Coordinates of C-alpha atoms in Angstrom, one line a residue:
Chain T
M1 CA -32.9 -17.0 15.5
C2 CA -36.0 -18.0 17.5
R3 CA -36.4 -18.9 21.1
I4 CA -37.1 -22.6 21.9
K5 CA -37.7 -24.8 25.0
V6 CA -34.9 -27.2 25.6
A7 CA -34.3 -30.1 28.0
A8 CA -30.6 -30.4 28.8
V9 CA -28.2 -32.2 31.1
F10 CA -25.7 -30.0 32.9
E11 CA -22.9 -32.3 34.2
N12 CA -19.3 -31.6 35.1
G13 CA -19.3 -28.2 33.4
V14 CA -20.7 -29.7 30.2
I15 CA -24.1 -28.9 28.8
S16 CA -25.8 -31.5 26.6
P17 CA -29.2 -30.7 25.1
V18 CA -31.4 -33.8 25.0
K19 CA -34.5 -32.6 23.3
F20 CA -36.2 -29.3 22.2
R21 CA -39.5 -28.0 21.2
H22 CA -40.0 -25.8 18.1
A23 CA -43.2 -24.7 16.4
G24 CA -45.3 -27.2 18.5
R25 CA -43.1 -30.2 17.6
D26 CA -40.7 -32.0 19.8
Y27 CA -37.3 -33.0 18.5
K28 CA -35.1 -35.6 20.3
V29 CA -31.4 -35.1 20.0
D30 CA -29.9 -38.3 18.7
K31 CA -26.4 -36.9 18.6
I32 CA -24.6 -33.7 19.4
T33 CA -22.4 -33.5 16.3
Y34 CA -20.5 -30.3 17.1
R35 CA -20.0 -27.9 20.0
W36 CA -18.4 -24.4 20.1
T37 CA -18.6 -21.2 22.1
T38 CA -18.7 -17.5 21.2
R39 CA -19.1 -14.3 23.2
N40 CA -21.8 -11.6 22.7
G41 CA -21.2 -8.8 25.1
A42 CA -21.1 -10.2 28.6
S43 CA -22.9 -13.4 27.5
K44 CA -21.1 -16.7 26.7
I45 CA -23.0 -18.5 24.0
Y46 CA -22.8 -22.3 23.9
H47 CA -23.5 -23.5 20.3
F48 CA -24.6 -27.1 19.5
A49 CA -25.0 -28.8 16.1
V50 CA -27.6 -31.5 17.0
Y51 CA -28.9 -34.3 14.8
D52 CA -32.3 -35.9 15.3
G53 CA -31.7 -38.8 12.9
A54 CA -33.0 -36.9 9.9
N55 CA -32.0 -33.2 10.1
T56 CA -29.3 -31.1 11.7
F57 CA -30.1 -28.0 13.7
E58 CA -28.0 -25.4 15.4
I59 CA -29.2 -24.4 18.8
S60 CA -27.5 -22.2 21.3
F61 CA -27.6 -21.3 25.0
D62 CA -26.9 -17.8 26.3
D63 CA -25.6 -18.2 29.8
K64 CA -26.2 -14.6 30.9
N65 CA -29.8 -14.4 29.7
T66 CA -30.5 -18.1 30.3
L67 CA -32.2 -18.6 27.0
W68 CA -32.1 -21.2 24.3
E69 CA -32.4 -20.3 20.6
L70 CA -32.7 -22.1 17.3
K71 CA -30.9 -20.9 14.3
T72 CA -33.4 -20.5 11.4
E73 CA -32.6 -20.0 7.7
Chain O
M1 CA -6.0 -29.5 8.6
N2 CA -7.6 -31.1 5.6
S3 CA -10.1 -28.8 3.7
Y4 CA -10.6 -27.3 7.1
F5 CA -13.8 -25.2 6.9
A6 CA -15.6 -27.7 4.7
S7 CA -14.5 -30.6 7.0
V8 CA -15.8 -28.8 10.1
E9 CA -19.2 -28.3 8.4
Q10 CA -19.3 -32.0 7.4
A11 CA -18.4 -33.0 11.0
A12 CA -21.2 -30.7 12.3
D13 CA -23.8 -32.0 9.9
P14 CA -23.7 -35.8 9.1
R15 CA -25.9 -35.3 6.0
L16 CA -23.0 -33.5 4.3
K17 CA -20.5 -36.4 4.7
G18 CA -19.4 -37.8 1.4
R19 CA -21.1 -35.0 -0.5
P20 CA -19.4 -32.1 -2.5
V21 CA -19.5 -29.2 -0.1
A22 CA -17.9 -25.7 -0.4
V23 CA -17.7 -22.9 2.1
G24 CA -18.1 -19.4 0.9
G25 CA -18.4 -15.9 2.3
G26 CA -22.2 -16.2 1.8
I27 CA -24.6 -18.3 -0.2
G28 CA -25.4 -15.9 -3.0
K29 CA -24.1 -16.2 -6.5
R30 CA -21.4 -13.5 -5.8
T31 CA -19.8 -15.5 -3.2
V32 CA -16.3 -16.9 -3.7
I33 CA -15.3 -20.4 -2.6
A34 CA -13.0 -20.2 0.5
T35 CA -12.5 -24.0 0.6
S36 CA -14.2 -27.2 -0.6
S37 CA -14.5 -30.8 0.5
Y38 CA -12.4 -33.4 -1.3
E39 CA -15.5 -34.6 -3.0
A40 CA -16.0 -31.2 -4.5
R41 CA -12.3 -30.8 -5.4
A42 CA -12.5 -34.1 -7.3
R43 CA -15.1 -32.4 -9.5
G44 CA -12.9 -29.4 -10.2
V45 CA -14.0 -26.9 -7.5
K46 CA -11.1 -24.8 -6.3
T47 CA -10.4 -22.2 -3.6
G48 CA -11.0 -18.7 -5.0
M49 CA -13.4 -19.8 -7.6
P50 CA -16.6 -17.7 -7.9
A51 CA -19.7 -19.6 -6.9
W52 CA -21.3 -19.5 -10.3
E53 CA -18.2 -21.2 -11.8
A54 CA -18.1 -23.8 -9.0
L55 CA -21.7 -24.7 -9.6
K56 CA -21.1 -25.0 -13.3
K57 CA -18.3 -27.5 -12.6
C58 CA -20.2 -29.3 -9.9
P59 CA -24.0 -28.8 -10.3
G60 CA -24.7 -30.8 -7.1
L61 CA -22.4 -28.6 -5.0
L62 CA -23.7 -27.5 -1.7
I63 CA -22.4 -24.0 -0.8
I64 CA -22.5 -23.1 2.9
A65 CA -21.9 -19.7 4.4
G66 CA -18.8 -19.8 6.5
D67 CA -18.9 -19.5 10.2
M68 CA -15.6 -18.1 11.4
D69 CA -16.6 -18.3 15.0
K70 CA -16.9 -22.1 14.7
Y71 CA -13.5 -22.5 12.9
I72 CA -11.6 -20.1 15.3
Y73 CA -13.0 -21.9 18.3
T74 CA -12.0 -25.3 16.8
T75 CA -8.5 -24.0 16.1
R76 CA -8.1 -22.9 19.7
Q77 CA -9.2 -26.3 20.9
I78 CA -6.8 -28.1 18.5
V79 CA -3.9 -25.8 19.7
K80 CA -4.7 -27.0 23.2
I81 CA -4.2 -30.6 22.0
F82 CA -0.8 -29.6 20.6
K83 CA 0.2 -28.0 23.8
K84 CA -0.4 -31.3 25.6
Y85 CA 2.6 -32.6 23.8
T86 CA 4.9 -29.5 23.6
D87 CA 4.9 -25.9 24.6
L88 CA 6.7 -24.9 21.4
V89 CA 3.6 -24.4 19.1
E90 CA 3.6 -21.7 16.4
V91 CA 0.2 -21.0 14.9
F92 CA 1.0 -20.4 11.3
S93 CA -2.6 -19.8 10.1
I94 CA -6.1 -20.8 11.1
D95 CA -5.5 -24.3 9.9
E96 CA -1.7 -24.8 10.2
A97 CA 0.8 -24.9 13.0
F98 CA 4.4 -25.8 13.6
L99 CA 5.4 -27.9 16.6
D100 CA 9.0 -28.3 17.9
L101 CA 9.2 -31.9 19.2
S102 CA 13.0 -32.1 19.5
A103 CA 12.9 -31.8 23.3
E104 CA 10.2 -34.4 23.6
C105 CA 11.8 -37.2 21.5
P106 CA 15.3 -37.8 20.2
D107 CA 14.4 -39.3 16.8
L108 CA 11.9 -39.3 14.0
A109 CA 10.3 -42.6 15.2
G110 CA 9.4 -41.0 18.5
A111 CA 8.2 -37.9 16.9
S112 CA 6.1 -39.9 14.4
E113 CA 4.4 -41.7 17.4
I114 CA 3.5 -38.3 19.0
C115 CA 2.1 -37.2 15.7
R116 CA -0.1 -40.3 15.4
K117 CA -1.4 -39.5 18.9
I118 CA -2.2 -35.9 17.9
K119 CA -4.0 -37.0 14.8
N120 CA -6.0 -39.5 16.8
D121 CA -6.9 -36.9 19.5
I122 CA -8.1 -34.5 16.7
K123 CA -10.1 -37.2 15.1
Q124 CA -11.7 -38.3 18.4
G125 CA -12.4 -34.8 19.5
F126 CA -13.7 -33.2 16.3
D127 CA -14.0 -36.0 13.7
L128 CA -11.5 -34.0 11.6
T129 CA -8.4 -35.3 9.7
C130 CA -5.1 -33.5 9.3
S131 CA -1.9 -34.1 7.3
V132 CA 1.3 -34.0 9.3
G133 CA 4.8 -33.5 8.0
L134 CA 7.9 -34.3 10.0
G135 CA 11.4 -33.0 9.2
P136 CA 14.6 -31.5 10.6
N137 CA 13.3 -27.9 10.2
K138 CA 10.1 -26.0 9.4
L139 CA 10.7 -25.8 5.6
I140 CA 11.0 -29.6 5.3
A141 CA 8.2 -30.3 7.7
K142 CA 5.9 -28.1 5.7
L143 CA 6.9 -29.8 2.5
A144 CA 6.3 -33.2 4.0
S145 CA 2.8 -32.2 5.3
D146 CA 1.8 -31.3 1.7
M147 CA 2.9 -34.6 0.3
Q148 CA 0.0 -36.7 1.5
K149 CA -3.5 -35.4 1.7
P150 CA -5.9 -36.1 3.3
D151 CA -5.0 -37.7 6.6
G152 CA -1.3 -38.0 5.9
L153 CA 1.8 -38.5 8.0
V154 CA 5.1 -38.1 6.1
A155 CA 8.5 -38.0 7.7
I156 CA 11.6 -36.8 5.8
E157 CA 15.0 -37.6 7.2
E158 CA 18.0 -35.3 6.7
K159 CA 19.7 -37.8 4.4
E160 CA 16.6 -37.9 2.1
I161 CA 16.4 -34.2 1.5
P162 CA 18.7 -33.8 -1.5
L163 CA 17.0 -36.6 -3.5
I164 CA 13.5 -35.4 -2.7
L165 CA 14.3 -31.8 -3.5
E166 CA 16.0 -32.7 -6.8
F167 CA 12.6 -33.4 -8.4
T168 CA 10.4 -31.1 -6.2
A169 CA 8.8 -28.1 -8.1
V170 CA 10.1 -24.8 -6.8
D171 CA 6.7 -23.5 -5.8
A172 CA 6.2 -26.5 -3.6
L173 CA 8.4 -24.8 -1.0
C174 CA 6.8 -22.4 1.4
G175 CA 8.2 -19.0 0.6
I176 CA 8.3 -19.4 -3.2
G177 CA 5.1 -17.9 -4.7
R178 CA 3.7 -17.4 -8.2
R179 CA 5.9 -14.5 -9.2
T180 CA 9.1 -16.0 -8.0
K181 CA 8.2 -19.3 -9.7
K182 CA 7.5 -17.4 -13.0
K183 CA 10.8 -15.7 -12.8
L184 CA 12.7 -18.9 -12.1
N185 CA 10.8 -20.8 -14.8
S186 CA 11.8 -18.0 -17.3
I187 CA 15.5 -18.9 -16.7
G188 CA 14.8 -22.6 -17.0
V189 CA 14.6 -23.4 -13.3
K190 CA 11.6 -25.6 -12.5
T191 CA 12.8 -27.8 -9.7
C192 CA 14.6 -27.2 -6.4
G193 CA 17.4 -29.4 -7.8
G194 CA 17.7 -26.9 -10.6
L195 CA 17.6 -24.0 -8.2
S196 CA 20.4 -25.5 -6.1
R197 CA 22.6 -25.4 -9.2
V198 CA 22.2 -21.6 -9.6
P199 CA 25.1 -19.7 -8.1
L200 CA 24.4 -17.6 -5.1
E201 CA 25.7 -14.5 -6.9
A202 CA 23.2 -15.0 -9.7
L203 CA 20.3 -15.4 -7.1
T204 CA 21.2 -12.3 -5.1
S205 CA 21.6 -10.3 -8.3
S206 CA 18.1 -11.3 -9.5
F207 CA 16.2 -11.4 -6.2
G208 CA 18.2 -9.1 -3.8
S209 CA 20.7 -10.1 -1.2
V210 CA 18.2 -11.3 1.4
Y211 CA 15.7 -13.2 -0.7
G212 CA 18.4 -14.5 -3.0
R213 CA 20.3 -16.0 -0.2
R214 CA 17.0 -17.4 1.2
L215 CA 16.3 -19.2 -2.1
F216 CA 19.9 -20.5 -2.1
E217 CA 19.3 -22.1 1.3
M218 CA 15.8 -23.3 0.6
S219 CA 16.9 -25.2 -2.5
R220 CA 19.2 -27.2 -0.2
G221 CA 16.5 -27.7 2.5
I222 CA 18.2 -25.3 4.9
D223 CA 16.0 -23.4 7.2
T224 CA 17.2 -21.9 10.5
A225 CA 13.9 -20.4 11.6
Q226 CA 12.9 -21.6 15.0
V227 CA 9.3 -22.5 16.0
D228 CA 8.2 -19.3 17.6
P229 CA 5.3 -19.7 20.1
L230 CA 4.9 -16.0 20.5
K231 CA 4.1 -15.4 16.8
E232 CA 0.3 -15.9 17.4
L233 CA 0.5 -13.0 19.9
A234 CA 2.4 -10.7 17.5
D235 CA 0.9 -7.3 16.9
P236 CA -1.0 -6.9 13.6
K237 CA 0.4 -4.8 10.9
S238 CA -3.0 -3.5 9.9
I239 CA -6.7 -3.8 10.6
S240 CA -9.0 -4.1 7.7
H241 CA -12.4 -4.9 6.5
S242 CA -13.8 -5.4 3.0
Y243 CA -17.2 -6.2 1.7
T244 CA -18.7 -7.3 -1.6
L245 CA -22.3 -5.9 -1.7
P246 CA -25.0 -8.5 -2.4
A247 CA -26.1 -6.4 -5.4
D248 CA -24.3 -3.5 -7.1
E249 CA -25.4 -0.2 -5.5
P250 CA -26.3 2.4 -8.1
D251 CA -26.8 5.2 -5.5
P252 CA -23.5 6.6 -4.3
E253 CA -25.0 8.0 -1.1
K254 CA -26.3 4.5 -0.1
A255 CA -23.0 3.0 -1.1
K256 CA -21.3 5.4 1.3
Q257 CA -23.3 4.0 4.2
T258 CA -21.6 0.6 3.6
L259 CA -18.2 2.4 3.6
F260 CA -19.2 4.1 6.9
V261 CA -20.0 0.8 8.5
L262 CA -16.7 -0.8 7.4
C263 CA -14.8 2.2 8.8
A264 CA -16.7 1.9 12.1
K265 CA -15.8 -1.8 12.3
V266 CA -12.1 -1.1 11.6
A267 CA -12.2 1.5 14.3
A268 CA -14.0 -0.7 16.8
R269 CA -11.4 -3.5 16.3
A270 CA -8.6 -1.0 16.7
R271 CA -10.0 0.3 19.9
A272 CA -10.6 -3.2 21.2
G273 CA -7.0 -4.1 20.7
G274 CA -5.7 -0.8 22.1
Y275 CA -4.4 0.3 18.7
R276 CA -4.3 3.6 16.8
G277 CA -3.1 4.0 13.3
S278 CA -1.8 6.9 11.1
T279 CA -2.3 5.4 7.6
V280 CA -5.7 4.8 6.1
S281 CA -6.1 2.8 2.9
A282 CA -9.3 2.5 1.0
C283 CA -10.5 1.1 -2.3
V284 CA -13.7 0.7 -4.2
R285 CA -14.6 -1.6 -7.1
Y286 CA -17.4 -1.0 -9.5
S287 CA -19.7 -3.3 -11.4
D288 CA -17.5 -2.9 -14.5
H289 CA -14.6 -4.2 -12.3
S290 CA -12.8 -0.9 -12.5
M291 CA -11.2 0.1 -9.2
S292 CA -9.9 3.2 -7.5
G293 CA -8.2 3.6 -4.2
G294 CA -5.3 5.0 -2.3
Q295 CA -3.5 5.4 0.9
K296 CA -3.1 8.5 3.1
K297 CA -0.7 9.0 5.9
L298 CA -2.1 11.3 8.6
E299 CA -0.1 13.5 11.0
E300 CA -1.7 11.9 14.0
Y301 CA -2.8 8.4 15.1
I302 CA -6.5 7.8 15.1
D303 CA -9.0 5.1 16.2
D304 CA -12.3 6.9 15.3
G305 CA -14.5 5.5 12.6
T306 CA -15.7 8.9 11.4
R307 CA -12.1 10.1 11.0
I308 CA -11.3 6.9 9.0
Y309 CA -14.4 7.4 6.9
D310 CA -13.6 11.1 6.2
T311 CA -10.0 10.1 5.2
A312 CA -11.3 7.3 3.0
L313 CA -13.6 9.6 1.2
R314 CA -10.7 11.9 0.3
M315 CA -9.3 9.0 -1.7
I316 CA -12.3 7.4 -3.1
D317 CA -15.5 9.2 -4.1
P318 CA -17.9 6.4 -5.0
R319 CA -19.9 7.0 -8.1
G320 CA -22.6 4.6 -9.3
H321 CA -22.8 0.9 -9.3
V322 CA -20.5 0.1 -6.4
R323 CA -19.7 -3.6 -6.0
F324 CA -17.0 -3.7 -3.3
F325 CA -15.3 -1.6 -0.6
G326 CA -12.1 -2.2 1.3
V327 CA -10.7 -0.2 4.2
A328 CA -7.6 -0.6 6.3
L329 CA -5.9 1.2 9.2
S330 CA -2.2 0.7 9.4
S331 CA 1.0 2.1 10.8
L332 CA -0.4 0.9 14.1
V333 CA 0.8 1.8 17.6
K334 CA -0.4 0.6 20.9
G335 CA -1.3 2.7 23.9
C336 CA -0.9 6.1 22.2
D337 CA -3.8 8.2 23.5
Q338 CA -3.1 11.9 23.9
I339 CA -5.5 14.3 25.6
S340 CA -6.7 16.8 23.2
L341 CA -6.9 20.5 24.1
L342 CA -10.1 20.7 22.1
S343 CA -13.1 20.0 24.4
G344 CA -15.2 18.9 21.4
E345 CA -12.7 16.2 20.6
E346 CA -12.5 15.0 24.2
N347 CA -16.3 14.8 24.3
S348 CA -16.3 12.8 21.1
K349 CA -13.7 10.4 22.5
A350 CA -15.8 10.0 25.7
A351 CA -18.9 9.2 23.6
V352 CA -17.0 6.6 21.7
R353 CA -15.6 5.0 24.9
A354 CA -19.2 4.9 26.3
M355 CA -20.4 3.3 23.1
D356 CA -17.7 0.6 23.2
K357 CA -18.6 -0.1 26.9
V358 CA -22.3 -0.7 26.0
N359 CA -21.4 -2.8 23.0
S360 CA -19.0 -4.9 25.1
K361 CA -21.7 -5.6 27.6
Y362 CA -24.8 -6.1 25.3
G363 CA -23.2 -7.2 22.0
P364 CA -21.6 -5.5 19.0
G365 CA -23.8 -3.0 17.2
T366 CA -26.1 -2.4 20.2
V367 CA -25.2 1.3 19.9
S368 CA -23.5 2.8 16.9
K369 CA -22.8 6.2 15.4
G370 CA -25.6 7.4 13.1
F371 CA -24.9 8.0 9.4
I372 CA -26.5 11.2 8.1
S373 CA -26.3 11.3 4.3
S374 CA -26.1 14.7 2.8
G375 CA -28.2 13.5 -0.1
L376 CA -31.0 12.7 2.3
L377 CA -31.2 16.0 4.0
T378 CA -34.7 17.0 3.0
A379 CA -37.6 19.1 4.2
K380 CA -39.1 16.1 5.9
C381 CA -40.3 17.9 9.0
G382 CA -36.8 19.5 9.0
M383 CA -35.2 16.3 10.2
A384 CA -32.4 14.4 8.4
E385 CA -33.1 10.7 7.7
K386 CA -30.9 8.4 9.7
T387 CA -29.8 5.1 8.4
A388 CA -29.6 1.8 10.3
L389 CA -26.1 0.3 10.2
S390 CA -26.7 -3.4 10.2
G391 CA -26.4 -6.5 8.1
I392 CA -22.7 -5.9 7.3

């Protein structure tokens, strides 16, 4: 996992990432293809499978530590 | 649900749609296929198949490591959809459930309409398909759900049951497995119709009074079991963990570290659920596929990983080239925690409780018991070498 910068919309209790930056490159989220949540200690982790038109990425938001991460291979 | 894990992965990643995909325990060659997409199944890939065999049958197969968190979360959300239509929902497995719709609609037509709505809700919410079976009882509903895959909706009326069962293979019924099928086939019974013509006395004589009678009823489509919404909350009979090592471990001391971690995980799950157990089972498999194992009943109930490990070692003493370990704690009871008169033991319990509290706040594995291997006690500055417990 690696930390990333994400622009997201928080609306009516729903989080929707819109774009993110990783390794100096910006990725625009065309579609959020899947959402799910897990728990890690006291943190609730919001997971998103996001598609930029070419590739799918898994990014997650840790609500307690307020950080976004990208799942890397 | 239709090829559930693979379908969830295809829904999450549009690039996988239409491609042969399988979900395994990992992505290495030792992994076993948990499920595969219909595209993979068409090429001969089957559940339980080792990865190397699946790749031989389907060279273009994409094997993905399973993500149980994703599937469990999805199941929970799907159950919420079911509960919009009825409170009587029995979760049968991670990808199957029974719903009792008899109070919601008087006939099969009404029930079929509800089922169409449920299928649509699941498709809209998750881009997943499911096969639904409708019948007068759970046995027939399950049979109907298996008749059309994927994306099926099959209703069987009471009057159709005898004709359908006449030609249905015995093992198509939920509750008749491989061994029973083999035994029935050996006496010339291959279909439910054939089974229904076996006298009750002959069935109870061969299969026992309870199961024999059950077979007699099943062959006639009779099933009196109710949809039980409390079944998902039932206490577990055992708590277990097993692990196939990525590579055979030739060093028994290193192999024991894996066993220790598995015992710690079993213990952590037991404590999290408020359970203690008095029976420990353990097994080890080697690279030559030989196995050894056993089960030990203790005089007291335990929930401590070290105690489970010590007990497991009394049954299995890993020698070289370990491939797989399995550990289970059973004979479970809840809320049985006696104060020990030994201060050392109480201190140990307090330490474990503190460890659980830290892990609960900061995530599993933040703090864990150290494993000191006797084989590694050396003269390295007089200190024993500790081993990190991670990656399992």
